[in-house]
mmCIF file of C-alpha atoms in Angstrom:
data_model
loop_
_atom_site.group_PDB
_atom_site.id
_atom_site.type_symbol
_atom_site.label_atom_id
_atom_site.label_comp_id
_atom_site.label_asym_id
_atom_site.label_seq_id
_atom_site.Cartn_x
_atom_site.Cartn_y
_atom_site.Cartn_z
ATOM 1 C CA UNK A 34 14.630 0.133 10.507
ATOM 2 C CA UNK A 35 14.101 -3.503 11.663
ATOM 3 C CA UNK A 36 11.093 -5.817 10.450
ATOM 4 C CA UNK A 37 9.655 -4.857 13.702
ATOM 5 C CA UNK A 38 9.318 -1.504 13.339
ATOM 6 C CA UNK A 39 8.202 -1.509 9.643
ATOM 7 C CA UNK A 40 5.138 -3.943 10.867
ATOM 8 C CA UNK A 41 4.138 -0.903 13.155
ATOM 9 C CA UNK A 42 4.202 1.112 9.722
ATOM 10 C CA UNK A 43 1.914 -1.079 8.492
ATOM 11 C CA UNK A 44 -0.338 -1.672 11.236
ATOM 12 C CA UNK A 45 -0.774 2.108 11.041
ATOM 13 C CA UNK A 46 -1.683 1.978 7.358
ATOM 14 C CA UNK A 47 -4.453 -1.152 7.638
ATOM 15 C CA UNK A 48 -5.529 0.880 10.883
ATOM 16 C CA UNK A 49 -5.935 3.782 8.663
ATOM 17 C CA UNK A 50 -4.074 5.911 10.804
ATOM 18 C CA UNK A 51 -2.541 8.269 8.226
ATOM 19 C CA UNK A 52 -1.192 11.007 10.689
ATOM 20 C CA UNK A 53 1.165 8.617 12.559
ATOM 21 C CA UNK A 54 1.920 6.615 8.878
ATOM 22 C CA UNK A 55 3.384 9.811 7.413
ATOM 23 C CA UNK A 56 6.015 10.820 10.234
ATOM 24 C CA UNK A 57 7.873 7.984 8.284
ATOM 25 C CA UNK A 58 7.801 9.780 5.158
ATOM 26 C CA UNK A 59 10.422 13.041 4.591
ATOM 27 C CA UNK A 60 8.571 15.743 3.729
ATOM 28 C CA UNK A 61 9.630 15.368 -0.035
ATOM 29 C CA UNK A 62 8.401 11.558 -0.064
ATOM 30 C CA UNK A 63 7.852 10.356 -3.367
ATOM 31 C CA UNK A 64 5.955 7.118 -4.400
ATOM 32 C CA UNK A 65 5.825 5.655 -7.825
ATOM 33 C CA UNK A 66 3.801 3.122 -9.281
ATOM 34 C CA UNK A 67 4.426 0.809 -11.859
ATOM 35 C CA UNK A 68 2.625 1.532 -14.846
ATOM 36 C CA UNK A 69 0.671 -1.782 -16.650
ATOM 37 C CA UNK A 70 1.076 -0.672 -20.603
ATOM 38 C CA UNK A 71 3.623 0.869 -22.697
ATOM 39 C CA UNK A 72 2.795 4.648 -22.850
ATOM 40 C CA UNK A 73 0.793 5.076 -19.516
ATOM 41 C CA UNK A 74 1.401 7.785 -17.839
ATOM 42 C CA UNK A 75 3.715 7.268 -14.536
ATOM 43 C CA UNK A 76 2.291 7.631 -11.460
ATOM 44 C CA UNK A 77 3.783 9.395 -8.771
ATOM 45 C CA UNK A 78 2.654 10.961 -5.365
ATOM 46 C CA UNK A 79 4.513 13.915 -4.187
ATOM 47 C CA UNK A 80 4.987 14.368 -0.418
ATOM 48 C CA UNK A 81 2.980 13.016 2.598
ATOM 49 C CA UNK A 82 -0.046 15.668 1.650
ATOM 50 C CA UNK A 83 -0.021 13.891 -1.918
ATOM 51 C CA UNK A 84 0.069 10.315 -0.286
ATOM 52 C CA UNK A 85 -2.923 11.117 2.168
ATOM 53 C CA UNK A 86 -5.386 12.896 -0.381
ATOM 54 C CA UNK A 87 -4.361 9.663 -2.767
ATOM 55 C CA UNK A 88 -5.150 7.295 0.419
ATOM 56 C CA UNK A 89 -8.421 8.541 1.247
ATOM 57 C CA UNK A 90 -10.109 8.588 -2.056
ATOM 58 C CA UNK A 91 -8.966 5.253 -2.532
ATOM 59 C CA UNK A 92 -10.103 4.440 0.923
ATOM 60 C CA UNK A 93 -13.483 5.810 0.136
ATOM 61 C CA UNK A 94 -14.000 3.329 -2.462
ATOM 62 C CA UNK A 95 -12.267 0.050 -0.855
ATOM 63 C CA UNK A 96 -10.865 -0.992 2.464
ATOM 64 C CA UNK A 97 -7.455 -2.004 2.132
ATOM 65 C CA UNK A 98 -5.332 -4.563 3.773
ATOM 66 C CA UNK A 99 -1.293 -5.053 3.711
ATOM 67 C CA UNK A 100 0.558 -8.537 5.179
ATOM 68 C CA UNK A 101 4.099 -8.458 5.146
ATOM 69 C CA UNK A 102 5.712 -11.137 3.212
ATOM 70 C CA UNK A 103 9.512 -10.579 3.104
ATOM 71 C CA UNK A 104 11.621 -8.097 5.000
ATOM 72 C CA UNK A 105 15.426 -7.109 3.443
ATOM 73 C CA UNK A 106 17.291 -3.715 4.976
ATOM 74 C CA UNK A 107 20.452 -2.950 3.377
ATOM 75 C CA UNK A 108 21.636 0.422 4.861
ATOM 76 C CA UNK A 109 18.893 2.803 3.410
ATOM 77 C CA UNK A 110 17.220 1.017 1.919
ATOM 78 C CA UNK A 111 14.273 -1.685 2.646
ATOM 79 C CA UNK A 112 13.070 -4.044 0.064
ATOM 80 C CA UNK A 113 9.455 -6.037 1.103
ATOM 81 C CA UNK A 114 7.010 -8.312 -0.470
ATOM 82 C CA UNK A 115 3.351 -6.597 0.495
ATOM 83 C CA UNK A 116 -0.044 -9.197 0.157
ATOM 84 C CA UNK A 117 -2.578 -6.636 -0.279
ATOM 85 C CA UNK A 118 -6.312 -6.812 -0.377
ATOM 86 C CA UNK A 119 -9.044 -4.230 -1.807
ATOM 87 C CA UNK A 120 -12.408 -5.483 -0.422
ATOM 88 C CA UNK A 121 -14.962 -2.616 -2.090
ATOM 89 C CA UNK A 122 -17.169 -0.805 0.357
ATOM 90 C CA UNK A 123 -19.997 -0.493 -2.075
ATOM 91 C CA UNK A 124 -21.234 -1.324 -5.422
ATOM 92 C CA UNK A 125 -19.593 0.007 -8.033
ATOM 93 C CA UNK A 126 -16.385 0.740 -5.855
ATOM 94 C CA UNK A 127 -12.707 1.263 -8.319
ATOM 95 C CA UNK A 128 -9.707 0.054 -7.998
ATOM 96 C CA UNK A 129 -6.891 -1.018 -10.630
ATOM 97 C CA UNK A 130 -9.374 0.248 -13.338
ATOM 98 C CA UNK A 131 -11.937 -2.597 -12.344
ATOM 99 C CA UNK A 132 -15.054 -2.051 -11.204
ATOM 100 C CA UNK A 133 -15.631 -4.204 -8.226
ATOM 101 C CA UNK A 134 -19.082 -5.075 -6.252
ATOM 102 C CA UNK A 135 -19.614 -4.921 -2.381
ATOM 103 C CA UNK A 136 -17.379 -7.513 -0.630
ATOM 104 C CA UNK A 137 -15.800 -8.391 -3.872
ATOM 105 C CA UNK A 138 -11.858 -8.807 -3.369
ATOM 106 C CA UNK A 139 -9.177 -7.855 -5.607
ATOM 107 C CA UNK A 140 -5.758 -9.494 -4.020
ATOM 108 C CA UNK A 141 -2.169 -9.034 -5.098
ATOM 109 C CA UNK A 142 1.345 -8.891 -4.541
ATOM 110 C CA UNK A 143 3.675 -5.989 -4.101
ATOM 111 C CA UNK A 144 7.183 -5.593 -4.228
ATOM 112 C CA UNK A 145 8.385 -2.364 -2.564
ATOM 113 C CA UNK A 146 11.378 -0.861 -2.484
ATOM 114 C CA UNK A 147 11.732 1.612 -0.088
ATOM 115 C CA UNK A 148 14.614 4.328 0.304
ATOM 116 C CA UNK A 149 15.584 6.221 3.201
ATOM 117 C CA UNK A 150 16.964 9.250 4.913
ATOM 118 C CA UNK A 151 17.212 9.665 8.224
ATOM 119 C CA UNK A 152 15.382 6.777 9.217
ATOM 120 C CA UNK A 153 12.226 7.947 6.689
ATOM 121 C CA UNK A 154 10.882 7.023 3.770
ATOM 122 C CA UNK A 155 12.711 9.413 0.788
ATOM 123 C CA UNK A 156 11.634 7.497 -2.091
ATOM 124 C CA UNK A 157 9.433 4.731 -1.978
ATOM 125 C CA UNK A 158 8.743 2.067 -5.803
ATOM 126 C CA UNK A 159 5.997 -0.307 -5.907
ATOM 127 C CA UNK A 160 5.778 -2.726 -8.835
ATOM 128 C CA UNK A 161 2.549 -5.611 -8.864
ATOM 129 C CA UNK A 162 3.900 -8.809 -8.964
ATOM 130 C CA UNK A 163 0.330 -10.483 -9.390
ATOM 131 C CA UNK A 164 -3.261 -9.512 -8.896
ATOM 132 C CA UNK A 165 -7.290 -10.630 -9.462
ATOM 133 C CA UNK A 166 -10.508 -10.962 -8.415
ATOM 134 C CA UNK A 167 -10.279 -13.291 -5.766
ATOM 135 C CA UNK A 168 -13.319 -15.419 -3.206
ATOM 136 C CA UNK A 169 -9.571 -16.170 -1.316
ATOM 137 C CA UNK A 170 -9.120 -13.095 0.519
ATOM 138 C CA UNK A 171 -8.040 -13.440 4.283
ATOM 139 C CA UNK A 172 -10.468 -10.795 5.072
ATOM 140 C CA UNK A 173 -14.151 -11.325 5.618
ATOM 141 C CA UNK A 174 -16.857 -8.970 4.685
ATOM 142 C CA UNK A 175 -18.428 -9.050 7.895
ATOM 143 C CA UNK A 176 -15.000 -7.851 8.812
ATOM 144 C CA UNK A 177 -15.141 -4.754 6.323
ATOM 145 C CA UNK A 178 -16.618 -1.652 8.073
ATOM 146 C CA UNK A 179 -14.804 -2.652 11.286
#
C-alpha cells in the first residue's frame, strides 16, 4: 500500500464511511490502544464489527478528523503519524475521559503502526504522542455537522 492509497483510507474514515473503511481490515483485525496509567486495562477492538460499534458511539459524541503526517511501508507493515481532532457535537460530549463542550476541540498526535496481510489491515497499534484542549483546531465549528 502506497501513501496514496492509505489517504483514500482515511478520507473514508473522516467521511465516515465505515462500510468501504473496513474492506481494509481482515476479518480478524485487531486494534490496540495505548493505555495512559500503569494498571489500565488494555484496550483492544476485535474485528471490523468491533471497530464499527466502537466508531459510532464515539462518533455520536464527537466528530472526528485524521491528517496524515508521515507515511513509512516496509513490506507489511505501514508506520504513520495521524493529527487527529475530536470537535464534540454537544454539551457534555466524551472523549479521552474529558468532558468536552459543543465546538470544544481536543487535538493530538498518533503514531500508528499498522500490520498487514494480504494487502489489509491484520493488526493495527496506536500510541498518543500528544494531546489537549485546543482553540487551534483546523476544523471550524460551523464546519461540524457538515
Amino acid at each position: 500500500m502506497n501513501r496514496e492509497e492509505f489517504q483514500k483510507y482515511i478520507d473514508h474514515f473522516n467521511a465516515r464511511r465505515y462500510d468501504d473503511l473496513v474492506t481494509y481490515f481482515t476479518d480478524d483485525v485487531s486494534v490496540e490502544y495505548f493505555t495512559r496509567a500503569a494498571g489500565d486495562p488494555k484496550r483492544v477492538l476485535s474485528g471490523p464489527e468491533g471497530f464499527m460499534q466502537s466508531y459510532l458511539a464515539l462518533h455520536a459524541q464527537v466528530r472526528e478528523v485524521l491528517e496524515l503526517g508521515f507515511f513509512i511501508a516496509d513490506g507489511d507493515q505501514i508506520a504513520v503519524e495521524l493529527y487527529t481532532e475530536f470537535h464534540a457535537l454537544h454539551d457534555g460530549a466524551r472523549v479521552l475521559g474529558r468532558e468536552l463542550s459543543l465546538g470544544e476541540a481536543v487535538v493530538m498526535t498518533n503514531w500508528v503502526v499498522y500490520d498487514l496481510e494480504g494487502g489489509r489491515f491484520k493488526r493495527i497499534r496506536i500510541a498518543h504522542f500528544t494531546d489537549g484542549v485546543s482553540e487551534d483546531a483546523r476544523l471550524a465549528p460551523a464546519e461540524l455537522l457538515g
